[in-house]
């Protein structure tokens, strides 16, 4: 059985980029050796409100359950509940280099170079490496934006193993056939993201069917009338990608079928496919949100299970780096 780990940050609200890029595979490929984590410590790297962090952590866990993650098979837990993540980060900090962290595009995009950004933001990928390496994950199902971070985790693992002996499994990122990088509907040159900057360009999982339909109908398209993908057509390409992710059909198939279709009809088709796909998830979320104690209970059990592996890995790591009791 392949060991799998992946995570999502409780900042902002989860959106369809998260769903198609990551969550849907977590649910469909889950197995007993898979761990899925709400990474609340990562959410602290930028200014935030503590009460909101608490609420969003639980809401996000409920969304993951709503997508179909079954806590009796996979392990669903909150990062901060397993203290080993923070401890492993320090040890891996002493293996990672300033140079490699400084090259991370996410850090550069989010304000690298400004003196006021937190050390945590710089350090973010090391915490992510700790997440992955503690569980000896072989595969990390993520969207395309996390590729560089997973590669860095692999480099850190390799360096650690070289210095202290075979300890960590070398992880690799895996991507979905469609939806690895869903773009903002209003600005198809940038990634759909959880920030509040572009509410019209982002479809939240919590949006209802009407809002979803409106946002897709108002999505920016490109000049020309053809429904095809291509660098000169970022808006249409993104909608085709969404339709492909929502239906499981390839972009080539969809292009052939939609030859001659008008943008308006095409968008309607995209909207209905996305709405249909999310309908059961949204319904299940409403049920789960009504019972926060059940979600908290699930998370406590998940943390207990995760801790067993994390503690065993840390015992080995401590001994290897010379800090064992
Ligand atoms: P986060 O919370 O930004 O996103 C969670 C997952 O959603 C994917 N994703 C997207 N996929 C397609 N299109 C998009 N527009 C889009 N936006 C986000 C992300 O690639 C991700 O898979 N650093 C991570 C969380 C993390 C993690 C880990 C992931 C922490 N530790 C260990 C894997 C393993 C992050 O901020 O993801």
Coordinates of N, CA, C and O and ligand atoms in Angstrom, one line a residue, residues 5-11 15-23 25-26 37-39 42 60 79 85 106 110 124-125 127-132 140-147 149-150 153 174-176 179-184 190-194, ligand 1:
X5 N 0.4 11.4 2.1 CA 0.1 12.5 3.0 C -0.2 13.8 2.2 O 0.4 14.0 1.2
X6 N -1.3 14.5 2.6 CA -1.4 15.8 2.1 C -2.1 16.7 3.1 O -2.7 16.3 4.1
X7 N -2.1 18.0 2.8 CA -2.7 19.0 3.7 C -3.3 20.2 3.1 O -3.0 20.5 1.9
X8 N -4.1 20.9 3.9 CA -4.7 22.1 3.4 C -4.7 23.1 4.5 O -4.9 22.8 5.7
X9 N -4.5 24.4 4.2 CA -4.3 25.5 5.2 C -5.7 26.1 5.5 O -6.4 26.4 4.5
X10 N -6.0 26.3 6.7 CA -7.3 26.9 7.1 C -7.2 28.4 7.0 O -7.6 29.1 8.0
X11 N -6.8 29.0 5.9 CA -6.9 30.4 5.7 C -8.0 30.6 4.6 O -8.1 29.9 3.7
X15 N -12.1 26.4 -1.9 CA -12.7 26.7 -3.2 C -12.6 25.5 -4.1 O -11.9 24.5 -3.8
X16 N -13.1 25.7 -5.3 CA -13.1 24.6 -6.2 C -11.7 24.2 -6.8 O -11.5 23.1 -7.3
X17 N -10.8 25.2 -6.7 CA -9.4 24.8 -7.0 C -8.9 23.8 -6.1 O -8.3 22.8 -6.4
X18 N -9.1 24.0 -4.8 CA -8.7 23.0 -3.8 C -9.4 21.7 -4.0 O -8.8 20.6 -3.9
X19 N -10.7 21.8 -4.4 CA -11.4 20.6 -4.5 C -10.9 19.7 -5.7 O -10.6 18.6 -5.6
X20 N -10.8 20.4 -6.9 CA -10.4 19.6 -8.1 C -8.9 19.3 -8.1 O -8.4 18.3 -8.6
X21 N -8.1 20.3 -7.5 CA -6.6 20.1 -7.5 C -6.2 19.0 -6.5 O -5.3 18.2 -6.7
X22 N -7.0 18.9 -5.4 CA -6.5 18.0 -4.3 C -7.7 17.2 -3.7 O -7.6 15.9 -3.8
X23 N -8.6 17.8 -3.0 CA -9.6 17.0 -2.2 C -10.2 15.8 -2.8 O -10.4 14.8 -2.2
X25 N -9.3 13.9 -5.1 CA -8.4 12.7 -5.1 C -8.2 12.1 -3.8 O -8.1 10.9 -3.6
X26 N -8.1 12.9 -2.7 CA -7.9 12.4 -1.4 C -9.1 11.5 -1.1 O -8.9 10.4 -0.5
X37 N -4.5 16.3 6.4 CA -4.2 17.2 7.6 C -4.7 18.6 7.3 O -4.4 19.2 6.3
X38 N -5.3 19.2 8.3 CA -5.7 20.6 8.3 C -4.5 21.3 9.0 O -4.2 21.2 10.2
X39 N -3.7 22.0 8.2 CA -2.4 22.5 8.6 C -2.5 23.9 9.3 O -2.2 24.9 8.7
X42 N 0.6 26.3 9.6 CA 0.9 27.0 8.4 C 0.1 28.3 8.2 O 0.6 29.3 7.6
X60 N -13.0 23.6 7.9 CA -12.3 22.9 6.8 C -12.3 21.4 7.0 O -12.5 20.6 6.1
X79 N -2.9 19.5 12.3 CA -1.5 19.5 12.4 C -1.0 19.9 13.9 O -0.2 19.2 14.4
X85 N 5.2 17.7 14.7 CA 5.4 18.5 13.5 C 6.3 19.7 13.8 O 7.2 20.0 13.0
X106 N 6.6 30.7 -3.9 CA 5.5 31.2 -3.1 C 6.0 32.2 -2.1 O 5.3 33.2 -1.8
X110 N 4.6 36.1 -2.0 CA 3.9 36.5 -0.8 C 4.7 37.6 0.0 O 4.4 37.9 1.2
X124 N 8.1 28.2 6.1 CA 6.9 27.5 5.7 C 7.2 26.1 5.1 O 6.7 25.1 5.5
X125 N 8.1 26.1 4.0 CA 8.3 24.8 3.4 C 9.0 23.7 4.3 O 8.9 22.5 4.0
X127 N 8.3 23.3 7.5 CA 7.2 22.7 8.3 C 6.4 21.7 7.4 O 6.0 20.7 7.8
X128 N 6.3 22.1 6.1 CA 5.7 21.2 5.2 C 6.5 19.9 5.0 O 5.9 18.8 4.9
X129 N 7.8 20.0 4.9 CA 8.6 18.9 4.8 C 8.4 18.0 6.0 O 8.3 16.7 5.9
X130 N 8.4 18.6 7.2 CA 8.2 17.8 8.4 C 6.8 17.1 8.4 O 6.8 15.9 8.7
X131 N 5.8 17.7 7.9 CA 4.5 17.1 7.7 C 4.6 15.8 7.0 O 4.1 14.7 7.4
X132 N 5.3 15.9 5.8 CA 5.3 14.8 4.9 C 6.3 13.7 5.4 O 5.9 12.5 5.4
X140 N 2.4 12.6 -2.5 CA 1.7 13.8 -1.9 C 0.8 14.3 -3.0 O 1.3 15.0 -3.9
X141 N -0.5 14.0 -2.9 CA -1.4 14.5 -4.0 C -1.7 16.0 -3.7 O -2.3 16.4 -2.7
X142 N -1.3 16.8 -4.7 CA -1.4 18.3 -4.5 C -1.7 18.9 -5.9 O -1.6 18.3 -6.9
X143 N -2.1 20.2 -5.9 CA -2.2 21.0 -7.1 C -0.8 21.4 -7.5 O 0.2 21.3 -6.8
X144 N -0.7 22.0 -8.8 CA 0.6 22.3 -9.4 C 1.4 23.3 -8.5 O 2.6 23.3 -8.5
X145 N 0.7 24.2 -7.8 CA 1.4 25.2 -7.1 C 2.3 24.7 -5.9 O 3.2 25.4 -5.4
X146 N 2.1 23.4 -5.5 CA 2.8 22.9 -4.4 C 4.0 22.0 -4.9 O 4.7 21.4 -4.1
X147 N 4.2 21.9 -6.2 CA 5.3 21.1 -6.7 C 6.6 21.4 -6.1 O 7.3 20.5 -5.7
X149 N 7.4 22.9 -3.4 CA 7.5 22.6 -2.0 C 7.8 21.1 -1.8 O 8.5 20.7 -0.9
X150 N 7.1 20.3 -2.5 CA 7.3 18.8 -2.3 C 8.7 18.4 -2.8 O 9.3 17.6 -2.2
X153 N 11.0 19.2 -0.1 CA 10.9 18.2 1.0 C 11.7 17.0 0.7 O 12.4 16.4 1.5
X174 N 2.0 14.2 -6.7 CA 1.2 13.7 -7.7 C 0.1 14.7 -8.1 O -0.3 15.4 -7.2
X175 N -0.3 14.7 -9.3 CA -1.2 15.8 -9.8 C -2.4 15.1 -10.5 O -2.3 14.0 -11.1
X176 N -3.5 15.8 -10.5 CA -4.7 15.3 -11.1 C -4.6 15.4 -12.7 O -3.9 16.3 -13.1
X179 N -7.4 19.9 -13.7 CA -7.7 20.7 -12.5 C -6.5 20.9 -11.6 O -6.6 21.3 -10.5
X180 N -5.2 20.6 -12.1 CA -4.1 20.8 -11.2 C -3.8 22.3 -11.0 O -3.1 22.7 -10.0
X181 N -4.3 23.2 -11.8 CA -4.1 24.6 -11.6 C -5.4 25.3 -12.2 O -5.4 25.7 -13.3
X182 N -6.4 25.5 -11.3 CA -7.6 26.2 -11.7 C -7.3 27.7 -11.6 O -6.8 28.1 -10.5
X183 N -7.6 28.4 -12.6 CA -7.3 29.9 -12.6 C -8.5 30.7 -12.1 O -9.7 30.2 -12.1
X184 N -8.2 31.9 -11.7 CA -9.3 32.8 -11.2 C -10.2 33.1 -12.4 O -9.7 33.4 -13.5
X190 N -4.1 34.3 -13.3 CA -3.6 34.0 -12.0 C -4.4 32.9 -11.3 O -5.6 32.7 -11.7
X191 N -3.8 32.2 -10.4 CA -4.4 31.0 -9.8 C -5.6 31.4 -9.0 O -5.6 32.4 -8.3
X192 N -6.6 30.6 -9.0 CA -7.7 30.8 -8.0 C -7.2 30.6 -6.7 O -6.5 29.6 -6.4
X193 N -7.4 31.5 -5.7 CA -6.9 31.3 -4.4 C -7.8 31.7 -3.3 O -8.9 32.3 -3.6
X194 N -7.5 31.3 -2.1 CA -8.4 31.6 -1.0 C -8.5 33.0 -0.5 O -9.4 33.3 0.3
Ligands
LIG1 P1 -3.4 25.1 0.2 O1 -4.1 25.1 1.5 O2 -3.1 26.4 -0.5 O3 -4.2 24.3 -0.9 C1 -4.6 22.9 -0.6 C2 -4.5 22.1 -1.9 O4 -5.2 22.7 -2.9 C3 -4.4 22.9 -4.1 N1 -4.8 24.1 -4.8 C4 -5.2 24.2 -6.1 N2 -5.3 23.2 -7.0 C5 -5.7 23.6 -8.3 N3 -6.0 24.9 -8.6 C6 -5.9 25.9 -7.7 N4 -6.2 27.1 -8.0 C7 -5.5 25.5 -6.4 N5 -5.3 26.3 -5.2 C8 -4.9 25.4 -4.3 C9 -3.0 23.0 -3.5 O5 -2.0 22.7 -4.5 C10 -3.1 22.0 -2.4 O6 -2.8 20.7 -2.9 N6 1.3 24.3 1.6 C11 0.0 23.7 1.3 C12 -0.5 22.9 2.5 C13 0.4 21.8 3.1 C14 0.7 20.6 2.5 C15 1.6 20.0 3.4 C16 0.4 20.0 1.3 C17 1.0 21.9 4.3 N7 1.7 20.8 4.5 C18 2.1 18.7 3.2 C19 0.9 18.7 1.1 C20 1.8 18.1 2.0 C21 -1.0 24.7 1.0 O7 -0.9 25.8 1.4 O8 -2.1 24.3 0.3

